[in-house]
mmCIF file of C-alpha atoms in Angstrom:
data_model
loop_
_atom_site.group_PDB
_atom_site.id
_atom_site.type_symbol
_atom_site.label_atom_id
_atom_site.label_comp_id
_atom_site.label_asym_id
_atom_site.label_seq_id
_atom_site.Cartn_x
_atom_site.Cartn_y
_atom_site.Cartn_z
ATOM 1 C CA UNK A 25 25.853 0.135 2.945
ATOM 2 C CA UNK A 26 27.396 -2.033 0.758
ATOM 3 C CA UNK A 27 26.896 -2.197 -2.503
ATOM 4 C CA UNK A 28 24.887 1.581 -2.220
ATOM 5 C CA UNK A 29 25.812 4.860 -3.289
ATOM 6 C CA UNK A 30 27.879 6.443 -0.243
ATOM 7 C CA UNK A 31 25.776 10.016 -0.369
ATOM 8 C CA UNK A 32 22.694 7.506 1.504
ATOM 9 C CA UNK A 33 23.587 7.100 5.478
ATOM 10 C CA UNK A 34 21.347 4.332 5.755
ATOM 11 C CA UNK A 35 18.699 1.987 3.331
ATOM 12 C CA UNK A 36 15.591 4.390 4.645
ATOM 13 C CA UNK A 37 17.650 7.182 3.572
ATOM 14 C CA UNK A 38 18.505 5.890 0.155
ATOM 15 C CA UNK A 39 14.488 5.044 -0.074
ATOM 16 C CA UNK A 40 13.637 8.481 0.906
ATOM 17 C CA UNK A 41 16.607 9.959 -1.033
ATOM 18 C CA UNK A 42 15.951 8.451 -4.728
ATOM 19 C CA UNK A 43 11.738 9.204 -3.904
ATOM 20 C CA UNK A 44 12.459 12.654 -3.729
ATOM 21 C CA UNK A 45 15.265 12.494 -6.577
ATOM 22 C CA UNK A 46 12.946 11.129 -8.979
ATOM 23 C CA UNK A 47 9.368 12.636 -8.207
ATOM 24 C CA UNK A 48 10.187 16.325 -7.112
ATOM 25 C CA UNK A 49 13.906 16.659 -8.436
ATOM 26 C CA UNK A 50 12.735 15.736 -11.969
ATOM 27 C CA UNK A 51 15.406 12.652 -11.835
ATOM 28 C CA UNK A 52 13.357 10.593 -13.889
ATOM 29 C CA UNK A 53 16.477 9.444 -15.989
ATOM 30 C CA UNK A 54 17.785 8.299 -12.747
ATOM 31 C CA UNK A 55 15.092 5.190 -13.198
ATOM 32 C CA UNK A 56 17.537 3.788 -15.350
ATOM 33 C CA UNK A 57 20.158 3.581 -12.859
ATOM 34 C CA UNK A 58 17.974 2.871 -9.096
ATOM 35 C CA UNK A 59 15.514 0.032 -11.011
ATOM 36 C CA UNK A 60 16.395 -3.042 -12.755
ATOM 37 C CA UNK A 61 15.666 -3.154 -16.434
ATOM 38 C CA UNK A 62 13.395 -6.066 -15.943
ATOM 39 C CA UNK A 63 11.678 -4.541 -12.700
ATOM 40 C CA UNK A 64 8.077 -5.861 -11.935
ATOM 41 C CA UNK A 65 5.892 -3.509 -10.342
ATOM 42 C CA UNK A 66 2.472 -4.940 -9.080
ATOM 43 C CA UNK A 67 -0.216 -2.359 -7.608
ATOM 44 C CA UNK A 68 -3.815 -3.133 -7.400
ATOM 45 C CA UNK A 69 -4.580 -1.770 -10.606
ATOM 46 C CA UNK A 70 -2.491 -3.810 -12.477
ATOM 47 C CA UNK A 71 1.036 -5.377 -12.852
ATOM 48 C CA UNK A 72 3.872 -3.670 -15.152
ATOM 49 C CA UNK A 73 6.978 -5.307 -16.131
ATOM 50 C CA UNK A 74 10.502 -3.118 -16.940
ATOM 51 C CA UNK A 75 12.043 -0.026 -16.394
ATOM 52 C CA UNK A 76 10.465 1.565 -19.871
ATOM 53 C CA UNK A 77 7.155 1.450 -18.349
ATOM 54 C CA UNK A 78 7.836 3.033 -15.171
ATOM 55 C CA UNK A 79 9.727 5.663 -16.790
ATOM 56 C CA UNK A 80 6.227 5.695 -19.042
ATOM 57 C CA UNK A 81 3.738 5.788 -15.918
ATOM 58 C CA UNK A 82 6.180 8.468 -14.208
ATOM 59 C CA UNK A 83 6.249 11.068 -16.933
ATOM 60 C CA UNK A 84 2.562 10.411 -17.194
ATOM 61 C CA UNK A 85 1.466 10.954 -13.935
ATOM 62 C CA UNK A 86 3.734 14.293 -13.451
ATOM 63 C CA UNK A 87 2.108 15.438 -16.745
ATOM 64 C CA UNK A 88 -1.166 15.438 -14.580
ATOM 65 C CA UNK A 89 0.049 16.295 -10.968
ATOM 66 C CA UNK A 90 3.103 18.835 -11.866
ATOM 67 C CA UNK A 91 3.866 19.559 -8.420
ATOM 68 C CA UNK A 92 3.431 16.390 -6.582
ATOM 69 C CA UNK A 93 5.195 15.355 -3.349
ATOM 70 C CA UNK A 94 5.682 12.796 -1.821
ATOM 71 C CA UNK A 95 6.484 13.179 2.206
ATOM 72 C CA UNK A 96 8.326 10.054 3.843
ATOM 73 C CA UNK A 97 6.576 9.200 7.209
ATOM 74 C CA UNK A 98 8.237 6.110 7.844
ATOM 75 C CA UNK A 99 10.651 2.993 6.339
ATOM 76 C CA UNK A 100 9.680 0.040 8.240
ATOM 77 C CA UNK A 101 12.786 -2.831 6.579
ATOM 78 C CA UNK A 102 14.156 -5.830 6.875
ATOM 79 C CA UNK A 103 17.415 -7.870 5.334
ATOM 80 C CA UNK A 104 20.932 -6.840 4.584
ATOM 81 C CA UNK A 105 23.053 -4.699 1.602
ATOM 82 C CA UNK A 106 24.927 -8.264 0.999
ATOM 83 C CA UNK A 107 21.418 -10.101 0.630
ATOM 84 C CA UNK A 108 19.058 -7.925 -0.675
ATOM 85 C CA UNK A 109 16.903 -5.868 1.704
ATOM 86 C CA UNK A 110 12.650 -5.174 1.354
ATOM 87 C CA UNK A 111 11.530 -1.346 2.481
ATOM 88 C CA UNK A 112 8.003 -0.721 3.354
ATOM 89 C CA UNK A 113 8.399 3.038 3.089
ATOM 90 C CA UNK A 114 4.835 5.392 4.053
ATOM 91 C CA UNK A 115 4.191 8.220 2.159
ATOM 92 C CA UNK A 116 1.671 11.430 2.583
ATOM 93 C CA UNK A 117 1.344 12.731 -1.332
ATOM 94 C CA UNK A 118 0.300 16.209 -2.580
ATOM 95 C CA UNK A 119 -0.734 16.935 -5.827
ATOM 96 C CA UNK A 120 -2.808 19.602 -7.836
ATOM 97 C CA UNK A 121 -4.742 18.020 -10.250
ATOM 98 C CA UNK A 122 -3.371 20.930 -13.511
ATOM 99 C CA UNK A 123 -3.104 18.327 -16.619
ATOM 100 C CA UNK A 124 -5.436 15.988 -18.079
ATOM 101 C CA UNK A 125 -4.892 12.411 -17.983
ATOM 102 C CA UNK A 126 -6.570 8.760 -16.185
ATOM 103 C CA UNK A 127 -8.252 11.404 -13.663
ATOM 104 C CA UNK A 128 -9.873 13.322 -16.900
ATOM 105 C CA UNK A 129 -9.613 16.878 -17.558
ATOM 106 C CA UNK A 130 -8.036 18.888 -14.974
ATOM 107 C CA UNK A 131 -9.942 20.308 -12.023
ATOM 108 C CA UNK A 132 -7.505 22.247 -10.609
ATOM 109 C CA UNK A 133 -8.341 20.254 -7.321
ATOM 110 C CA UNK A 134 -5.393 20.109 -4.097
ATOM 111 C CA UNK A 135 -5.419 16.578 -3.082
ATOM 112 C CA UNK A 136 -3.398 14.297 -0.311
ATOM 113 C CA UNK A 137 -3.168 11.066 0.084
ATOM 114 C CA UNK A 138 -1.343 8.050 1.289
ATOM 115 C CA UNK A 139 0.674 5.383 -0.504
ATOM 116 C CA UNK A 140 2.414 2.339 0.773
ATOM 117 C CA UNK A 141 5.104 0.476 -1.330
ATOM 118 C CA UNK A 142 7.256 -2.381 0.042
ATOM 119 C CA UNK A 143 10.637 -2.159 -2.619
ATOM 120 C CA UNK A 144 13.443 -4.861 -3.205
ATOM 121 C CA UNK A 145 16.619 -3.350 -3.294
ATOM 122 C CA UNK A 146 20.608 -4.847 -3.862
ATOM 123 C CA UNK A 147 23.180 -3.193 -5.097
ATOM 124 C CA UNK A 148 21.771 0.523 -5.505
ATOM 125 C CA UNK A 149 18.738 -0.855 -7.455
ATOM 126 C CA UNK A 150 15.187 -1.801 -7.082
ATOM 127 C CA UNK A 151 13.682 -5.593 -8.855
ATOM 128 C CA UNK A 152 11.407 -6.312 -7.229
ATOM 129 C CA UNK A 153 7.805 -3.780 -5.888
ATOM 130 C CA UNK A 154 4.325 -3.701 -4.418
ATOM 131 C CA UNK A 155 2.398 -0.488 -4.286
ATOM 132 C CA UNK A 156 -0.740 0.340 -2.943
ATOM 133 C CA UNK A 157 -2.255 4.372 -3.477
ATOM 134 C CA UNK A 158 -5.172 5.230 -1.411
ATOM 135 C CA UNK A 159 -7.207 5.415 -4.873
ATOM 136 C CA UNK A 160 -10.540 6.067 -2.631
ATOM 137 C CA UNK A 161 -9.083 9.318 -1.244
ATOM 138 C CA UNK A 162 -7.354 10.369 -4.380
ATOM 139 C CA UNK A 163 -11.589 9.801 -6.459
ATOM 140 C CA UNK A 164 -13.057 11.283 -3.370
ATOM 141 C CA UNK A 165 -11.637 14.478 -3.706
ATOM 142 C CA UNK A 166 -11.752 14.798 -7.553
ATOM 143 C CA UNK A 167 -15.884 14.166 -6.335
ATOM 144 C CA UNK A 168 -15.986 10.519 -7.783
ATOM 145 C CA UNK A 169 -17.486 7.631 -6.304
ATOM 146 C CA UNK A 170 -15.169 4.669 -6.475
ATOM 147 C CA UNK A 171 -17.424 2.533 -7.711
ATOM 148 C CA UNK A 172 -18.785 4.925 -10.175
ATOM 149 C CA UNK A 173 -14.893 5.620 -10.958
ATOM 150 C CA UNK A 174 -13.784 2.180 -11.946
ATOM 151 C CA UNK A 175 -16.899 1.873 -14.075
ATOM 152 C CA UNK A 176 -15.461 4.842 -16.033
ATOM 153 C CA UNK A 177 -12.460 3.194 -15.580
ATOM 154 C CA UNK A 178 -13.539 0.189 -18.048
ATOM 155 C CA UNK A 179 -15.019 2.229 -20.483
ATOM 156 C CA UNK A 180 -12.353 4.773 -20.802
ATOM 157 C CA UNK A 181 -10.289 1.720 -21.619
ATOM 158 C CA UNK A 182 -11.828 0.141 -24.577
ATOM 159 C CA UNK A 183 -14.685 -2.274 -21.950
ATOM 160 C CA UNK A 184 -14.061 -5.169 -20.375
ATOM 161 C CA UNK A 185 -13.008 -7.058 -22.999
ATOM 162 C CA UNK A 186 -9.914 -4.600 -23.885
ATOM 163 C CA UNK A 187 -9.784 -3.215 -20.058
ATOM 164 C CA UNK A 188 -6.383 -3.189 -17.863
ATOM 165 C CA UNK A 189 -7.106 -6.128 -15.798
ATOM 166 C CA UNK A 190 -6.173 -5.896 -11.657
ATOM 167 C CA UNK A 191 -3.738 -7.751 -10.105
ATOM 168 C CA UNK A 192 -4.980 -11.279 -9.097
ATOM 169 C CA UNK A 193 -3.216 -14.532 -8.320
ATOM 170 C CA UNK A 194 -3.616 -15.186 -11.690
ATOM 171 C CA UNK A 195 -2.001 -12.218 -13.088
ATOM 172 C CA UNK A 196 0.715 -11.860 -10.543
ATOM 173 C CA UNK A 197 4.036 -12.268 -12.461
ATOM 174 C CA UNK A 198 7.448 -13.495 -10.105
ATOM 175 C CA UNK A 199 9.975 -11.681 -9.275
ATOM 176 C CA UNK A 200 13.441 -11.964 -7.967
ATOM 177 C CA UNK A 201 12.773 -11.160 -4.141
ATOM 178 C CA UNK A 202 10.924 -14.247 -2.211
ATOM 179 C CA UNK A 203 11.735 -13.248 1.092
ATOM 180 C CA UNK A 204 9.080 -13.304 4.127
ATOM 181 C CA UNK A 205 10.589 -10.405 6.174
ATOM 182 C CA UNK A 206 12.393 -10.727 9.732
ATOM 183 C CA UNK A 207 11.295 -12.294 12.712
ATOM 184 C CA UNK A 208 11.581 -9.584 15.116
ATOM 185 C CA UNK A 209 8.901 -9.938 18.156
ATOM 186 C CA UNK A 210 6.602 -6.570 16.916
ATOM 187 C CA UNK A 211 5.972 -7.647 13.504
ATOM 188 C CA UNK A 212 5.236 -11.656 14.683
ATOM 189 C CA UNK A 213 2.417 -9.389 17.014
ATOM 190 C CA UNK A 214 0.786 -7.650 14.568
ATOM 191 C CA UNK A 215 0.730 -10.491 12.361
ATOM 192 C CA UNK A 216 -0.921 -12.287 14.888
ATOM 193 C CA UNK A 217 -3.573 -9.357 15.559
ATOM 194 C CA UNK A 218 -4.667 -9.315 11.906
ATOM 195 C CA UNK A 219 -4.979 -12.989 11.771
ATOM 196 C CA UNK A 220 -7.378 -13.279 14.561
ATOM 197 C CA UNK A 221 -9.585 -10.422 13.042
ATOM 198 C CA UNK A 222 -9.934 -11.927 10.438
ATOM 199 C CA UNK A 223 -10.370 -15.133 11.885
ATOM 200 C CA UNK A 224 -13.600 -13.287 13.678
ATOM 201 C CA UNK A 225 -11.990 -12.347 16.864
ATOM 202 C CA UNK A 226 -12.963 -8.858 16.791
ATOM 203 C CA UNK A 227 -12.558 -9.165 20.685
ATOM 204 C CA UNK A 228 -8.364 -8.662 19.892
ATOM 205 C CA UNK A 229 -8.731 -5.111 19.448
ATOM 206 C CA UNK A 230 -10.019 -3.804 22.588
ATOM 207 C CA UNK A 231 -7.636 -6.250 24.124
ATOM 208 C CA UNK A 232 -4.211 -5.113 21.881
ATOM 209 C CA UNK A 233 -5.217 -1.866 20.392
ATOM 210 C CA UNK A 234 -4.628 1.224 22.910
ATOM 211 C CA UNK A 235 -8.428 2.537 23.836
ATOM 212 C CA UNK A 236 -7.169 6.297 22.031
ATOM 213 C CA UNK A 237 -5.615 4.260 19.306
ATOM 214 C CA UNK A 238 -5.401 6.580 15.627
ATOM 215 C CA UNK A 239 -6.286 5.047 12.617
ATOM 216 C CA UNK A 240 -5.611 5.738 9.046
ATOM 217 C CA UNK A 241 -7.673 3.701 6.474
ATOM 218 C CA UNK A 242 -8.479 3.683 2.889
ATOM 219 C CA UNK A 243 -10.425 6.940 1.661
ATOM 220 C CA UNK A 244 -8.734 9.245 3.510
ATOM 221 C CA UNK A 245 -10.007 8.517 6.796
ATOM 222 C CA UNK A 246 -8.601 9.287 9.907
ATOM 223 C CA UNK A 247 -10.251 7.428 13.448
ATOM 224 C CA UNK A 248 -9.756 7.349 16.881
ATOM 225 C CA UNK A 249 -10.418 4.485 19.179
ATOM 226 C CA UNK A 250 -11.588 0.863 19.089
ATOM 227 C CA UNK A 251 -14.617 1.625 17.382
ATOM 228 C CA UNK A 252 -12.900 2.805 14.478
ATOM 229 C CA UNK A 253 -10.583 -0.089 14.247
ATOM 230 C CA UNK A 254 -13.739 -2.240 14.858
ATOM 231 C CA UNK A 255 -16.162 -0.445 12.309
ATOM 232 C CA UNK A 256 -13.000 -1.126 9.703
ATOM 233 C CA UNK A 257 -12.145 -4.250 9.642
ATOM 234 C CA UNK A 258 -15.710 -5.653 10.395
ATOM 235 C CA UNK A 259 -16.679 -3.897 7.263
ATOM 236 C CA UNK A 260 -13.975 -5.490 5.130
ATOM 237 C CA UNK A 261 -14.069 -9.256 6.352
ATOM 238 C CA UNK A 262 -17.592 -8.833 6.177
ATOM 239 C CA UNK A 263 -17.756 -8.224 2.364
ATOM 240 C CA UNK A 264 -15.730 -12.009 1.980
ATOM 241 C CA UNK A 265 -16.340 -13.498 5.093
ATOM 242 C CA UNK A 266 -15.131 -16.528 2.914
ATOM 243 C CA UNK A 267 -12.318 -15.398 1.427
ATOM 244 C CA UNK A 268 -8.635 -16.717 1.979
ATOM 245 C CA UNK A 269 -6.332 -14.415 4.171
ATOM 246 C CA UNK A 270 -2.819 -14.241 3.922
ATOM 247 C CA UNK A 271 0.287 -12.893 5.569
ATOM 248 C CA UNK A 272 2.128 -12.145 2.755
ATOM 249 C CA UNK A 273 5.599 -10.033 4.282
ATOM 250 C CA UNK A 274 6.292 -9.056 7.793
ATOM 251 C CA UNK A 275 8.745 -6.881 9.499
ATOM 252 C CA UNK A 276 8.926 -5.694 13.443
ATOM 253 C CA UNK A 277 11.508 -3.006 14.158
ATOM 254 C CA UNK A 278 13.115 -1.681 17.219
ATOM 255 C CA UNK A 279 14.704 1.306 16.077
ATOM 256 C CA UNK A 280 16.619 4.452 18.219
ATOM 257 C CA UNK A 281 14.338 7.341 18.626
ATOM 258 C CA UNK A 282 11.326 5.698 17.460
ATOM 259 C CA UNK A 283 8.598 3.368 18.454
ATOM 260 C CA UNK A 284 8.430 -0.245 18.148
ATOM 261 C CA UNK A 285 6.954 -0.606 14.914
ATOM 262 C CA UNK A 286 5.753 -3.327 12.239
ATOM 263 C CA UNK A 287 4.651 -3.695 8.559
ATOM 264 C CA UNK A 288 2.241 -6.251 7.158
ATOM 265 C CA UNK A 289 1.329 -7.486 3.923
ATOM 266 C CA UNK A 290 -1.458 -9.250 3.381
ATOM 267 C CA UNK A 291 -3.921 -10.563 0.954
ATOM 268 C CA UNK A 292 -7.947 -11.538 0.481
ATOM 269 C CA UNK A 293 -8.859 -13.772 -2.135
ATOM 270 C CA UNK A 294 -12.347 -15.191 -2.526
ATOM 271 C CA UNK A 295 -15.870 -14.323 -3.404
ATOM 272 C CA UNK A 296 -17.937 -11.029 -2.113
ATOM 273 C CA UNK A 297 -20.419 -12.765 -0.547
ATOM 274 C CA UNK A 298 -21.392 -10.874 2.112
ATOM 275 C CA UNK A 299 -23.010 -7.380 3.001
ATOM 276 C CA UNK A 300 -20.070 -5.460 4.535
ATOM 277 C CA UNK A 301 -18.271 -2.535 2.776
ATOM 278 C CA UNK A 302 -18.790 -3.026 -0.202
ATOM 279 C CA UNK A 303 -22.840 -3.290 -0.435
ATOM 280 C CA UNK A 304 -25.289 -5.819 -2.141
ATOM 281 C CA UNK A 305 -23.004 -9.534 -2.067
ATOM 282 C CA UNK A 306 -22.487 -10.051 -6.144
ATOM 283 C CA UNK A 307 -20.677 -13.430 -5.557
ATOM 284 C CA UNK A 308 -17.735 -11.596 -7.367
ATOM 285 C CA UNK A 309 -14.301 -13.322 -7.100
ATOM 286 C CA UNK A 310 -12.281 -10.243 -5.585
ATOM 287 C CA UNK A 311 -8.877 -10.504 -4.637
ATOM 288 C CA UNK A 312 -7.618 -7.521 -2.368
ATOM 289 C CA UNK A 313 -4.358 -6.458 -1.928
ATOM 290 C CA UNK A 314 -3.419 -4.786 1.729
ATOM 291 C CA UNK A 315 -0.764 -2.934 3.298
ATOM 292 C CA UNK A 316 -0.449 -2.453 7.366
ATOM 293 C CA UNK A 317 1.657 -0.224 9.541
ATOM 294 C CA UNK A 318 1.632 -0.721 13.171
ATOM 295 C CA UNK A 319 3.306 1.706 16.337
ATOM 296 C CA UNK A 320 3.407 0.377 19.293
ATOM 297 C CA UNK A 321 3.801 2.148 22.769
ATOM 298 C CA UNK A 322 2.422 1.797 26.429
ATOM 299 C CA UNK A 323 1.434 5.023 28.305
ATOM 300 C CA UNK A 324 0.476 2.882 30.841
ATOM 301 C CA UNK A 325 3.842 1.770 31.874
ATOM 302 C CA UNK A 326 4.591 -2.478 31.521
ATOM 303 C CA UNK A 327 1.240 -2.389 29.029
ATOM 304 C CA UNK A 328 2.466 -2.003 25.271
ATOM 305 C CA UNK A 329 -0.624 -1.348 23.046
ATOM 306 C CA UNK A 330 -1.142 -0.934 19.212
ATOM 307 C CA UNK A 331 -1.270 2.999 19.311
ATOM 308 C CA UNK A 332 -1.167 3.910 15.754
ATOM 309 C CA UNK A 333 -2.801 2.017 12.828
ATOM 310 C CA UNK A 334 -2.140 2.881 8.766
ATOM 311 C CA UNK A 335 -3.672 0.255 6.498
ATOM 312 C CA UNK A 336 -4.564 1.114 2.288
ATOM 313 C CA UNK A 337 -6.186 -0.908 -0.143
ATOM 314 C CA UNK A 338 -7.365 0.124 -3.534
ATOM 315 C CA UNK A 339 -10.935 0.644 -3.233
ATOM 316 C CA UNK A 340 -11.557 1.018 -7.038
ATOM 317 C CA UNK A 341 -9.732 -1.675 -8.151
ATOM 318 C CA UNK A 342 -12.259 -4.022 -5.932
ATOM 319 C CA UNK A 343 -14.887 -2.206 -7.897
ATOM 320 C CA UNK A 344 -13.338 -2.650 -11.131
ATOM 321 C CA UNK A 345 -13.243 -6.389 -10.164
ATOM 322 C CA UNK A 346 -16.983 -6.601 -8.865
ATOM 323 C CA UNK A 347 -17.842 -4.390 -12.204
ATOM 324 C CA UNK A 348 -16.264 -6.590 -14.336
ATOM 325 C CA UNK A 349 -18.179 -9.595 -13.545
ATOM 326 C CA UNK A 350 -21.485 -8.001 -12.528
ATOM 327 C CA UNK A 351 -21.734 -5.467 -15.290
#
């Protein structure tokens, strides 16, 4: 790859690689060679610009979770070393909660969980990220409530006044990577499957999704079969039936020894004005971040089907945003 160290084979190794180098190798100095000084990192929770604060919210969160992992399941990419190329990389984390820190004191607890981050990288270093931890599963097992979790959440931090706010349109910050993705056939599919549920036709998933399909959604949860997809993303769009959806990124790969594949991202923005899952309408202005991975396969031959879902979204930071304007 050009313009990438020569010890990475390809740009989901090198993703993969520096992960490991940094969490579990203790590389954290590396940060100041694989991310751009001026870096903007945008999760749910909130959006942090340069390297310094990384570095910061690293050391911090290995302070808390000593032994984390963090096992690659899948790089879904797009672009070139000469151009600048986007990773949506899937990762299964482990962690035992043995410091204190946002979480509290420590509870000993074993946790896993999901993340998904898409990641700008040219020339050896990453500018430009989104990413998304499965905060629901991660409260869940400590034995919070998410909602009762991001309440905490404000008052830990000085209220809601002096809070960190979540990432909204209006806190978003630009950065250098304004690419859409590629325009291979499997991601152009999915697209189009999460565009018509949320458009209301709940009728695409028995028609694209594979009747045993497995899905992975926010809190930890894993389902099997179109009622899962259905109970899902009914739930969701039903909270802000209103609200504005948007493809964000998209990527399709056909890739030796694996399955056609695709990776969405995707955005709500509008009020929570319905009863869906998140409870009692407030009329909150919510905006909601997403993430989607997509497998593809037909085991009935000639009949490709959506076989294997993964989709996260911060669950507390939609409470924090409901909390904040509802008390």
């Amino acid at each position: 790859m050009k313009g990438f160290d020569e010890k990475f084979v390809d740009f989901p190794d090198y993703i993969i690689g520096i992960t490991k180098e940094i969490w579990e190798d203790r590389g954290i100095a590396t940060l100041h060679h694989y991310y751009s000084p001026d870096i903007v990192v945008r999760s749910p929770a909130s959006v942090v610009i340069g390297n310094q604060n990384v570095i910061g919210a690293t050391m911090a969160t290995l302070a808390e979770f000593p032994d984390r992992e963090l096992l690659g399941e899948d790089v879904i990419w797009s672009g070139t070393p000469e151009d600048g190329m986007l990773s949506s990389h899937r990762i299964i984390s482990t962690a035992t909660h043995a410091g204190d820190g946002v979480y509290g004191k420590a509870t000993g607890k074993k946790l896993q969980y999901r993340i998904l981050a898409d990641c700008h990288a040219i020339d050896n270093q990453i500018n430009d990220e989104w990413l998304i931890r499965d905060q629901g599963a991660i409260v869940r097992q400590m034995g919070w409530d998410p909602k009762e979790y991001a309440a905490q959440l404000i008052e830990n931090e000085g209220g809601p006044e002096n809070c960190v706010k979540p990432l909204t349109p209006r806190t978003d910050k630009p950065g250098p990577y304004s690419g859409k993705g590629n325009d291979n056939e499997w991601g152009q599919r999915y697209a189009d499957i999460l565009t018509r549920i949320m458009g209301a036709d709940m009728g695409v998933i028995e028609r694209d999704y594979d009747r045993a399909v497995q899905t992975e959604y926010p809190g930890g949860v894993t389902g099997h079969g179109w009622g899962s997809a259905d109970t899902f993303w009914m739930g969701l769009r039903a909270a802000f039936p209103n609200a504005e959806f948007k493809i964000e990124h998209v990527i399709g790969r056909d890739d030796p020894m694996m399955c056609p594949r695709a990776a969405v991202r995707w955005s709500l923005w509008g009020k929570h004005d319905g009863w869906g899952a998140f409870g009692v309408p407030t009329g909150a202005e919510v905006y909601v971040l997403g993430i989607s991975h997509a497998e593809f396969g037909a085991v009935v031959g000639g009949a490709p089907k959506l076989r294997r879902e993964f989709t996260l979204f911060d669950e507390t930071s939609v409470w924090k945003q409901i909390v904040l304007q509802t008390g």
